[in-house]
Coordinates of N, CA and C and ligand atoms in Angstrom, one line a residue:
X1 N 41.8 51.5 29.5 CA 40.5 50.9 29.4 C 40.4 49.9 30.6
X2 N 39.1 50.1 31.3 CA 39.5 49.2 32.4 C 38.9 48.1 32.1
X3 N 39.0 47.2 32.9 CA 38.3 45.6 32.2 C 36.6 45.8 32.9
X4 N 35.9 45.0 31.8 CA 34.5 45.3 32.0 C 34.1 43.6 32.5
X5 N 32.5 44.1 33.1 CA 31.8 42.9 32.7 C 30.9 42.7 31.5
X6 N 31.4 41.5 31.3 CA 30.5 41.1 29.9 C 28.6 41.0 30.6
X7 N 27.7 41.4 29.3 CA 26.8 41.2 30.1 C 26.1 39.9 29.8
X8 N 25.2 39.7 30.7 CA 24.5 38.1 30.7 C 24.2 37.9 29.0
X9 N 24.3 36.5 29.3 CA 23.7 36.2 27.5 C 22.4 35.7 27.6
X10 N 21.3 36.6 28.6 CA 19.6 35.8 28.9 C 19.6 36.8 29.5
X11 N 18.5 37.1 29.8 CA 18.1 37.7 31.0 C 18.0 37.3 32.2
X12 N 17.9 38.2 33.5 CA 17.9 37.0 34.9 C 16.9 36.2 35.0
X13 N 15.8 36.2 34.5 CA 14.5 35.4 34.9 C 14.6 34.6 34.0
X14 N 15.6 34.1 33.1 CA 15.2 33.2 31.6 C 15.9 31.8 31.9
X15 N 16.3 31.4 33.1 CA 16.4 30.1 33.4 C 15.8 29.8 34.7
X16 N 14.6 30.4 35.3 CA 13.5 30.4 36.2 C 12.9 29.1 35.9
X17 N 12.7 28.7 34.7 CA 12.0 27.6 34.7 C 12.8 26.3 34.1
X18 N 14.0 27.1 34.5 CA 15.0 25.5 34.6 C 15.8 25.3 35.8
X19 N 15.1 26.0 36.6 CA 15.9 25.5 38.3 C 16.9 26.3 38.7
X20 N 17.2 27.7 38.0 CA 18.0 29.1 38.8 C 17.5 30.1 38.5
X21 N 17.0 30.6 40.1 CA 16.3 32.0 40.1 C 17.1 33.3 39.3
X22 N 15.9 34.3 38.5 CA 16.9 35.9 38.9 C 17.6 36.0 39.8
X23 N 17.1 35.8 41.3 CA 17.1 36.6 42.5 C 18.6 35.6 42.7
X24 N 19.3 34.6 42.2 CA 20.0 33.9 41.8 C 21.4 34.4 41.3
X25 N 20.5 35.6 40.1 CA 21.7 36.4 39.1 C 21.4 37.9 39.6
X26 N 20.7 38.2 40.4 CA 21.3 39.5 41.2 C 22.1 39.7 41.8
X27 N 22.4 38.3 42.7 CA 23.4 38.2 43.7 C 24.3 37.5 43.2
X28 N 24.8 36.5 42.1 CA 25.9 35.8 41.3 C 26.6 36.7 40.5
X29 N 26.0 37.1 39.5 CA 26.2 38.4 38.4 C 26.1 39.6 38.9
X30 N 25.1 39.9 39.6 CA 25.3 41.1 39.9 C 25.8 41.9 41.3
X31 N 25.9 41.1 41.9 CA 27.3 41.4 43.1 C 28.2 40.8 43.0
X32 N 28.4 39.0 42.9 CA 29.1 38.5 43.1 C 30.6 39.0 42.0
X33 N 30.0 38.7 41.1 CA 30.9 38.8 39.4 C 31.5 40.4 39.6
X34 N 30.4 41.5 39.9 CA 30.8 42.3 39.4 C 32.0 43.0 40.4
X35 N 31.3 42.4 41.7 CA 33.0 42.7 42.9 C 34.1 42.1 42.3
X36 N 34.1 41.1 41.6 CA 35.3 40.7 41.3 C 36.3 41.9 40.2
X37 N 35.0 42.3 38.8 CA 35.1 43.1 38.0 C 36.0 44.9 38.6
X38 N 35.4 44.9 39.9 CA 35.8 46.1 40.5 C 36.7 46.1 41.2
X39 N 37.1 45.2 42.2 CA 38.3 44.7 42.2 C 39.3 44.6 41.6
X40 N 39.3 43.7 40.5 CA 40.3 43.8 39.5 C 40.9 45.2 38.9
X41 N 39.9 46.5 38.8 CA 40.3 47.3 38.0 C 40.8 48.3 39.5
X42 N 40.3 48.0 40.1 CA 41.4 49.0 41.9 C 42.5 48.2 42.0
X43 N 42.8 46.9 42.1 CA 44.2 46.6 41.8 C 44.7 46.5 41.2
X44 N 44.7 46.8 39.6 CA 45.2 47.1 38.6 C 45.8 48.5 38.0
X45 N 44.6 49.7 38.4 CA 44.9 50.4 38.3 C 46.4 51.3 38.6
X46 N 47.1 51.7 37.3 CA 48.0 52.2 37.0 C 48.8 51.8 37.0
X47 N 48.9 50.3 36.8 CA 50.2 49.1 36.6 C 50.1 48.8 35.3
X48 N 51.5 48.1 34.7 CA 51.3 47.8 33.3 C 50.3 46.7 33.4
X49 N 49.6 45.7 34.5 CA 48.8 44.9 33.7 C 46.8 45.2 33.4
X50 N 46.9 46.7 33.5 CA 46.0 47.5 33.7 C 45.5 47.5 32.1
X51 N 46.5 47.7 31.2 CA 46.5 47.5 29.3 C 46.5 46.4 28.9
X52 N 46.7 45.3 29.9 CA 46.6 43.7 29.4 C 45.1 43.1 29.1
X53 N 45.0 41.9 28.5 CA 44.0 41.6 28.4 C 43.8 40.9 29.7
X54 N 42.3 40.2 29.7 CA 42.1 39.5 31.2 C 43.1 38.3 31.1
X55 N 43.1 37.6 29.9 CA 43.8 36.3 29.9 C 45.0 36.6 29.8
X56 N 45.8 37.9 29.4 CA 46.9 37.6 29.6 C 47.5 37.9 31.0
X57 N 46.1 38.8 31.9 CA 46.7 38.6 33.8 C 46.6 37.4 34.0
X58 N 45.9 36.9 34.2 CA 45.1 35.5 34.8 C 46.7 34.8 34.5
X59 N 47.3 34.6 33.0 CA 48.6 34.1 32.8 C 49.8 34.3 33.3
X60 N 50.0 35.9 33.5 CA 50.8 36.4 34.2 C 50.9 36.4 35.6
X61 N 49.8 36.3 36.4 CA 50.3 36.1 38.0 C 50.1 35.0 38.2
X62 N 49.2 34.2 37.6 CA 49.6 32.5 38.1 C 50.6 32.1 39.0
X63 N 50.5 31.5 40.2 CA 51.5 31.2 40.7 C 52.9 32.8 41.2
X64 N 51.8 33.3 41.4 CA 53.1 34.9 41.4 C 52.4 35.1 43.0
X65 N 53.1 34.9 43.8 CA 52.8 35.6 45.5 C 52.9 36.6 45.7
X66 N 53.5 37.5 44.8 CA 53.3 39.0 45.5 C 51.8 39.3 44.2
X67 N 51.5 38.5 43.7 CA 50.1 39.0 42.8 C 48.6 38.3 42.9
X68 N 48.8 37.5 44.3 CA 47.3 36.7 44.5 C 46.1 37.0 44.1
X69 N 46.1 38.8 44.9 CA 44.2 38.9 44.5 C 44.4 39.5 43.5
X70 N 45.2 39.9 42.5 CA 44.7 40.0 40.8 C 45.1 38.9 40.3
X71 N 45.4 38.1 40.3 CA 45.0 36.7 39.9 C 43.7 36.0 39.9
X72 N 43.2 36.2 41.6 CA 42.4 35.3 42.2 C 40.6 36.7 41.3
X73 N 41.0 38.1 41.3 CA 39.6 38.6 40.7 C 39.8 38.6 39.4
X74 N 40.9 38.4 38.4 CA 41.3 38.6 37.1 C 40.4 36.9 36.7
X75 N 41.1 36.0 37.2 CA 40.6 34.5 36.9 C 38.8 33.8 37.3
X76 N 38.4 35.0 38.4 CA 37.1 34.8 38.8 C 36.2 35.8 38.1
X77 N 36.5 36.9 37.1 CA 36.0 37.2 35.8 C 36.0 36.3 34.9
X78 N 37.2 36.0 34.7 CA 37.1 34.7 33.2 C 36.2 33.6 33.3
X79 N 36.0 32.7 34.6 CA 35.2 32.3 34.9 C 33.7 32.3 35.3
X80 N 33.7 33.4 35.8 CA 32.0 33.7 35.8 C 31.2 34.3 34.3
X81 N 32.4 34.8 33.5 CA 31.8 34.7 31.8 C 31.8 33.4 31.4
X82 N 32.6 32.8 31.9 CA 32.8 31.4 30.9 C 31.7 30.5 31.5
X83 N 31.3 30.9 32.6 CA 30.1 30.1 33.3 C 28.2 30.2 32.9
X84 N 28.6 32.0 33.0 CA 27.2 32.1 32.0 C 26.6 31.4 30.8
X85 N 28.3 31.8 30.3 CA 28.1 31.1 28.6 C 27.8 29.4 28.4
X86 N 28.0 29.0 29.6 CA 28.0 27.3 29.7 C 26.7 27.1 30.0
X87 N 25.6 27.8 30.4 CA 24.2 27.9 30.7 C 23.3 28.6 29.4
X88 N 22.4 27.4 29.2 CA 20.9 28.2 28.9 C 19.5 27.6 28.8
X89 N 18.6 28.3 28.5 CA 17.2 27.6 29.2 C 17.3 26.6 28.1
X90 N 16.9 26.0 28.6 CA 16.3 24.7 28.2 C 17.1 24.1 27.2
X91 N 18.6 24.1 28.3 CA 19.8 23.4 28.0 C 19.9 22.2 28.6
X92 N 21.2 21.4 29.0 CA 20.8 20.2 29.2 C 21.0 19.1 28.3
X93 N 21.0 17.8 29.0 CA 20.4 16.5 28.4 C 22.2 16.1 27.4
X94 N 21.7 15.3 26.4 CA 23.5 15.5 25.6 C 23.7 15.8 24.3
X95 N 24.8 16.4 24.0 CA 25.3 17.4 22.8 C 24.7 16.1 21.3
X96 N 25.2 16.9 20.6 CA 25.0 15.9 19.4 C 26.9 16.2 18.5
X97 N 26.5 15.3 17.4 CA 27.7 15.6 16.3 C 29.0 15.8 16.9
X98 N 30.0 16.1 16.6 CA 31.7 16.3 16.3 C 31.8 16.0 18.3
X99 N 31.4 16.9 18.9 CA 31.3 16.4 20.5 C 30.9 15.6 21.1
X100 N 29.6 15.0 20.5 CA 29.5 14.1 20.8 C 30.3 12.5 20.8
X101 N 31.0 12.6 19.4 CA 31.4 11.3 19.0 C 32.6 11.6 19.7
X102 N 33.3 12.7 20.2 CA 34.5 13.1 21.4 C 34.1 13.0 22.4
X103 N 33.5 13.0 22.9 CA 32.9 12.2 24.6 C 33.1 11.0 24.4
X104 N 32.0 10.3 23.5 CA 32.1 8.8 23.6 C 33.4 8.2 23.5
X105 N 34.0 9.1 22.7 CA 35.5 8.6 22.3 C 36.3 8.7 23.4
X106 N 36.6 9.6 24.2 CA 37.3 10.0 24.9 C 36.9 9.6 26.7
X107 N 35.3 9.4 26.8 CA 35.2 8.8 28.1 C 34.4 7.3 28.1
X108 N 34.2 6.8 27.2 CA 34.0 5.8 26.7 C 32.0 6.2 26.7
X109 N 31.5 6.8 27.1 CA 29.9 7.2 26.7 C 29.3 8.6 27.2
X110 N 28.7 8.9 26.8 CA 28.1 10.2 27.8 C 27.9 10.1 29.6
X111 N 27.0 9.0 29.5 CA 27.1 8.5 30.8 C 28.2 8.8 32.2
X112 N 29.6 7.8 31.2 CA 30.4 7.6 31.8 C 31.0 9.2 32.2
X113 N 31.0 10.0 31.0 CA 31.3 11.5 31.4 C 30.8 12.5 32.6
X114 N 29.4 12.1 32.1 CA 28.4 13.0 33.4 C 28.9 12.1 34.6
X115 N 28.8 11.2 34.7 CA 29.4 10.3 35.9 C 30.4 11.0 36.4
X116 N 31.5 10.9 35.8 CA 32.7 11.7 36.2 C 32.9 13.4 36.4
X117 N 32.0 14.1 35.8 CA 31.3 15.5 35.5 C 31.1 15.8 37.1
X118 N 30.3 15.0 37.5 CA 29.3 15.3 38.5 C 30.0 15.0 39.8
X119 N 31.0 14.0 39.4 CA 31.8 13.5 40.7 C 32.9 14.4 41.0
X120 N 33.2 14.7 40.5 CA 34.2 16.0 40.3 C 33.6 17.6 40.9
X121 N 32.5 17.9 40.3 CA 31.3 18.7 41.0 C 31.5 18.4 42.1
X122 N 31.4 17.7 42.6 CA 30.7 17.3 44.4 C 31.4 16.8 45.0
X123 N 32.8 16.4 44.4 CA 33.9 16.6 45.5 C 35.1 17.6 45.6
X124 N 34.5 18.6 44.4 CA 35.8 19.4 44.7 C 35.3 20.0 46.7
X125 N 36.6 19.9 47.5 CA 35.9 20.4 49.0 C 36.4 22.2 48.9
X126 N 34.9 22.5 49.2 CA 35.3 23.7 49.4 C 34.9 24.5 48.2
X127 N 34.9 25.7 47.6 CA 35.0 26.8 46.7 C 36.0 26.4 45.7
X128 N 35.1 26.1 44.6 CA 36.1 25.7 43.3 C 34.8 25.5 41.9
X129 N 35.4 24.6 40.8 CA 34.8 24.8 40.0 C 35.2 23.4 39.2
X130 N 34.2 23.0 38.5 CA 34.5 21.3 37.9 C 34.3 22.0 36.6
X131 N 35.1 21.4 35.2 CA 35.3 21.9 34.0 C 35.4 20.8 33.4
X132 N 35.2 20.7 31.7 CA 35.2 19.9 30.9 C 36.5 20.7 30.3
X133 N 37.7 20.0 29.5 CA 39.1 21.1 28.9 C 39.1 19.9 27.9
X134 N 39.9 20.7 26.8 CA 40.5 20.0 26.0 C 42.1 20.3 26.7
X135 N 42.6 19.1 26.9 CA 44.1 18.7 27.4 C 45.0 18.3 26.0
X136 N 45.1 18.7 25.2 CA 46.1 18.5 24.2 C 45.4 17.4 23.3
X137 N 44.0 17.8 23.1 CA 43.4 16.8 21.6 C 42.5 16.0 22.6
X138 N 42.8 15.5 23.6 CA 41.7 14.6 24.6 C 40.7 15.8 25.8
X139 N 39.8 15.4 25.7 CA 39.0 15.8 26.5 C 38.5 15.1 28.2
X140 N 39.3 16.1 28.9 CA 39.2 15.7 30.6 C 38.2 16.3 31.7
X141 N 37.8 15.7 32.1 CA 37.0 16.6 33.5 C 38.0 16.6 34.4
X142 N 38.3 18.0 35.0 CA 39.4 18.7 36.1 C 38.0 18.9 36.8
X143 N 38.5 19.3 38.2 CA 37.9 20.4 39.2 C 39.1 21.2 39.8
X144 N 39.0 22.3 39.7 CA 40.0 23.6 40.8 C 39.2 24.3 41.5
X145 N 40.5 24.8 42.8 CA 40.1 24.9 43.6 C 39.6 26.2 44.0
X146 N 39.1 27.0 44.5 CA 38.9 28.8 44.8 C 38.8 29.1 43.2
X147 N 39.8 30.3 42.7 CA 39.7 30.9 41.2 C 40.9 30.1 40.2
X148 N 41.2 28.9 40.7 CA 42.2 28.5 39.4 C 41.3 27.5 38.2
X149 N 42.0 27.9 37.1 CA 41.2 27.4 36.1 C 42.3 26.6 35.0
X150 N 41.5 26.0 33.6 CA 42.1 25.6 32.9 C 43.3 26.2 32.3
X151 N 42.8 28.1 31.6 CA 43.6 28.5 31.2 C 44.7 28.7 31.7
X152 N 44.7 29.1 33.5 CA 45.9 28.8 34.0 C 47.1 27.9 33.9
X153 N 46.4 27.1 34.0 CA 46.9 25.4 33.5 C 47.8 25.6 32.2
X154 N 47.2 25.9 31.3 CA 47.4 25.7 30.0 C 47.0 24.5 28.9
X155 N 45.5 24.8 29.3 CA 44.7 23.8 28.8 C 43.6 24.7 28.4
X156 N 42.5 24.1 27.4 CA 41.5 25.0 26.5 C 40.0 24.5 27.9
X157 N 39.3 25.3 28.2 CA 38.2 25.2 28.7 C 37.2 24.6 27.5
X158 N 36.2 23.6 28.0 CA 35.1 23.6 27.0 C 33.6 23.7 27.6
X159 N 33.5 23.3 28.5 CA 32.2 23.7 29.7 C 32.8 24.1 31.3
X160 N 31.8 24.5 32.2 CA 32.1 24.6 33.6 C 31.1 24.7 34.3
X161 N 31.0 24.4 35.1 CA 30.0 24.4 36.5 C 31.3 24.7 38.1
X162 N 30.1 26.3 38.4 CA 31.0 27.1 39.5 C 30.1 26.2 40.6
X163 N 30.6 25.8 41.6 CA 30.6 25.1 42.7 C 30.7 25.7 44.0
X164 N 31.1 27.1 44.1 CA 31.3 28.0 45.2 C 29.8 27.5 45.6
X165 N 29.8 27.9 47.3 CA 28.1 28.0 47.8 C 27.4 29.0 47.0
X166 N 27.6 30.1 46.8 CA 27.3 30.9 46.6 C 26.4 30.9 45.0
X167 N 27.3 29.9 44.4 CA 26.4 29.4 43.0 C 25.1 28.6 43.1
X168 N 24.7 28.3 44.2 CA 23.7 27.3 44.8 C 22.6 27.3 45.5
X169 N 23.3 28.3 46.9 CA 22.2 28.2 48.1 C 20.8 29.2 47.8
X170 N 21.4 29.8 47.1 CA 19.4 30.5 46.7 C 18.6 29.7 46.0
X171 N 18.7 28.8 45.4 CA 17.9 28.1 44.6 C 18.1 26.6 45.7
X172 N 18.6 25.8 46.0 CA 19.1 24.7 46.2 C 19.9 24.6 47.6
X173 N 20.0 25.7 48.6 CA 20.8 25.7 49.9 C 21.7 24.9 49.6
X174 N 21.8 24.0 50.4 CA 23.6 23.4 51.0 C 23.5 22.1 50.0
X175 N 22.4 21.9 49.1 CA 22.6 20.4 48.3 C 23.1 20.9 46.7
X176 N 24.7 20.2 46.8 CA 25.1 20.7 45.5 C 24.9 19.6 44.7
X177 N 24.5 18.0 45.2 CA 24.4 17.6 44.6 C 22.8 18.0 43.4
X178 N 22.2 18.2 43.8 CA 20.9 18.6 42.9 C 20.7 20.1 42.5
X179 N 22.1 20.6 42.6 CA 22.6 21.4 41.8 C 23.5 21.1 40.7
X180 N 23.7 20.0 40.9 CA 24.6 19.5 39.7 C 23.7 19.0 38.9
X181 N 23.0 18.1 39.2 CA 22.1 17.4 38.4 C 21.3 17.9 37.6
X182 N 20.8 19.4 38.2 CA 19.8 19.7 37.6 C 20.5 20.5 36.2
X183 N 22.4 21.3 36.4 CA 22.5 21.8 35.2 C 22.5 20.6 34.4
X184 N 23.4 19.2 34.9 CA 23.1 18.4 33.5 C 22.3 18.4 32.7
X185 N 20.7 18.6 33.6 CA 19.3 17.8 33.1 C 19.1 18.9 32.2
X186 N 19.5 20.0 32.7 CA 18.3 21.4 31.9 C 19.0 22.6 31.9
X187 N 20.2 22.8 31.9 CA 21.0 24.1 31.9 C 21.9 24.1 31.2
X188 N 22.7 23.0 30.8 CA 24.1 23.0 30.0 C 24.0 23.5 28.2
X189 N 25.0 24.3 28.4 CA 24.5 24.7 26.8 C 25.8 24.3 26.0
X190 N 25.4 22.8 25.5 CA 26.2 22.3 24.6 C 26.7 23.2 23.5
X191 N 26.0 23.8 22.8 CA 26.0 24.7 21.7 C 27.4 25.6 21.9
X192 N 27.6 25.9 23.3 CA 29.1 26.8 23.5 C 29.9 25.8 23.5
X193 N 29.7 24.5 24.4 CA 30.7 23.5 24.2 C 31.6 23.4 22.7
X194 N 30.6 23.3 22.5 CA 31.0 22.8 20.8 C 31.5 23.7 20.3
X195 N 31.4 24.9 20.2 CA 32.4 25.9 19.8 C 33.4 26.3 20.1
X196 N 33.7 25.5 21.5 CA 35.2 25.8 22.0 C 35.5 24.7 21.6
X197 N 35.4 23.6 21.5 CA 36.3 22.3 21.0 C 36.5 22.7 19.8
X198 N 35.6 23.2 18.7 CA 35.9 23.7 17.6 C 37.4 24.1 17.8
X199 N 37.2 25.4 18.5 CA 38.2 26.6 18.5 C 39.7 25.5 19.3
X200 N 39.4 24.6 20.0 CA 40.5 23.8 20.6 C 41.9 23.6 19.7
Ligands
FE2_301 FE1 30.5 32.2 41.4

C-alpha cells in the first residue's frame, strides 16, 4: 500500500476570505505536498519501510545519513497534513476551555504565547516550521528547520504554521511577517489544537 495523500479538510477556495488563496492550495497541496507524497513512495518502493506507517519512517530515519530524502518527503507529508488540519475559515483569534486555561498556565497569557508563536515564525532563517507541542505535560513553542518536526523529537505536535516561502509568496510575497499574523487573526483552527492536547 503505498502512502497516500490525505485530502484537504475545505475546499481550495474556503479560506479566500481569510487571507489564502486556492491558487495558494494548487500549488501548496497540490504540487507542493503531493511531490513530496510521490517521492516518498519512489524511494520507498520495495524496501521494508514501504509497509510502515508514515510515522513510523519519519521515526526510523531520523538522524540516519544513508536515509535523508525519505525522511526529509516522509516528515514533509506529516506535516503538510498536520498543517492543513491547523487551518480553517474563520479560524483564528483564541481557543477557549481545557487549552485555554493551558496556555495561560503554561505561557503565562495568550498574548504572551502568540508573542512567542510568532517570534519563532519569523525567525526561524530559512525553510522550516514554528509549532505549538506538548513537551511532557507542558506546552512549548519550537521552530525546525527544512522537514524536522516534533514527532521526530519525541514530543506530541498541537498546532503549526509552515514557514517555507513557498507557504506565503502567493498571497503575501516575501512578508512572513503578515503571514503570521494573519493565521493568528483568522486561520488557526483551535478546535484541532484541542484535540491533540486531548490525545497528549
Ligand atoms: Fe509547505
Amino acid at each position: 500500500m503505498a502512502f497516500q495523500q490525505p485530502p484537504l479538510p475545505y475546499d481550495f477556495n474556503a479560506l479566500e476570505p481569510y487571507g489564502m488563496k486556492a491558487e495558494t492550495f494548487e500549488y501548496h497541496y497540490g504540487k507542493h505536498h503531493k511531490a513530496y507524497v510521490d517521492n516518498l513512495n519512489k524511494l520507498t518502493d520495495g524496501t521494508e519501510l514501504a509497509d510502515k506507517s508514515l510515522e513510523e519512517v519519519i521515526k526510523a530515519t531520523f538522524r540516519d545519513a544513508s536515509k535523508v530524502g525519505i525522511f526529509n518527503n516522509a516528515a514533509q507529508v506529516w506535516n503538510h497534513t498536520f498543517f492543513w488540519n491547523s487551518l480553517k475559515p474563520a479560524g483564528g483569534g483564541q481557543p477557549s476551555g481545557a487549552l485555554a486555561d493551558k496556555i495561560d498556565k503554561d505561557f503565562g497569557s495568550f498574548e504572551k504565547f502568540a508573542e512567542e508563536f510568532s517570534n519563532a515564525a519569523a525567525t526561524q532563517f530559512g525553510s522550516g516550521w514554528a509549532w505549538l507541542i506538548d513537551d511532557g505535560g507542558t506546552l512549548k513553542v519550537i521552530k525546525t528547520p527544512n522537514a524536522e518536526n516534533p514527532l521526530a523529537y519525541g514530543q506530541k505536535a498541537i498546532l503549526t504554521l509552515d514557514v517555507w516561502e513557498h507557504a506565503y509568496y502567493i498571497d503575501y510575497r516575501n512578508a512572513r511577517p503578515a503571514f503570521i499574523k494573519n493565521y493568528l487573526e483568522q486561520l488557526v483552527n483551535w478546535d484541532f489544537a484541542a484535540e491533540n492536547l486531548a490525545k497528549a
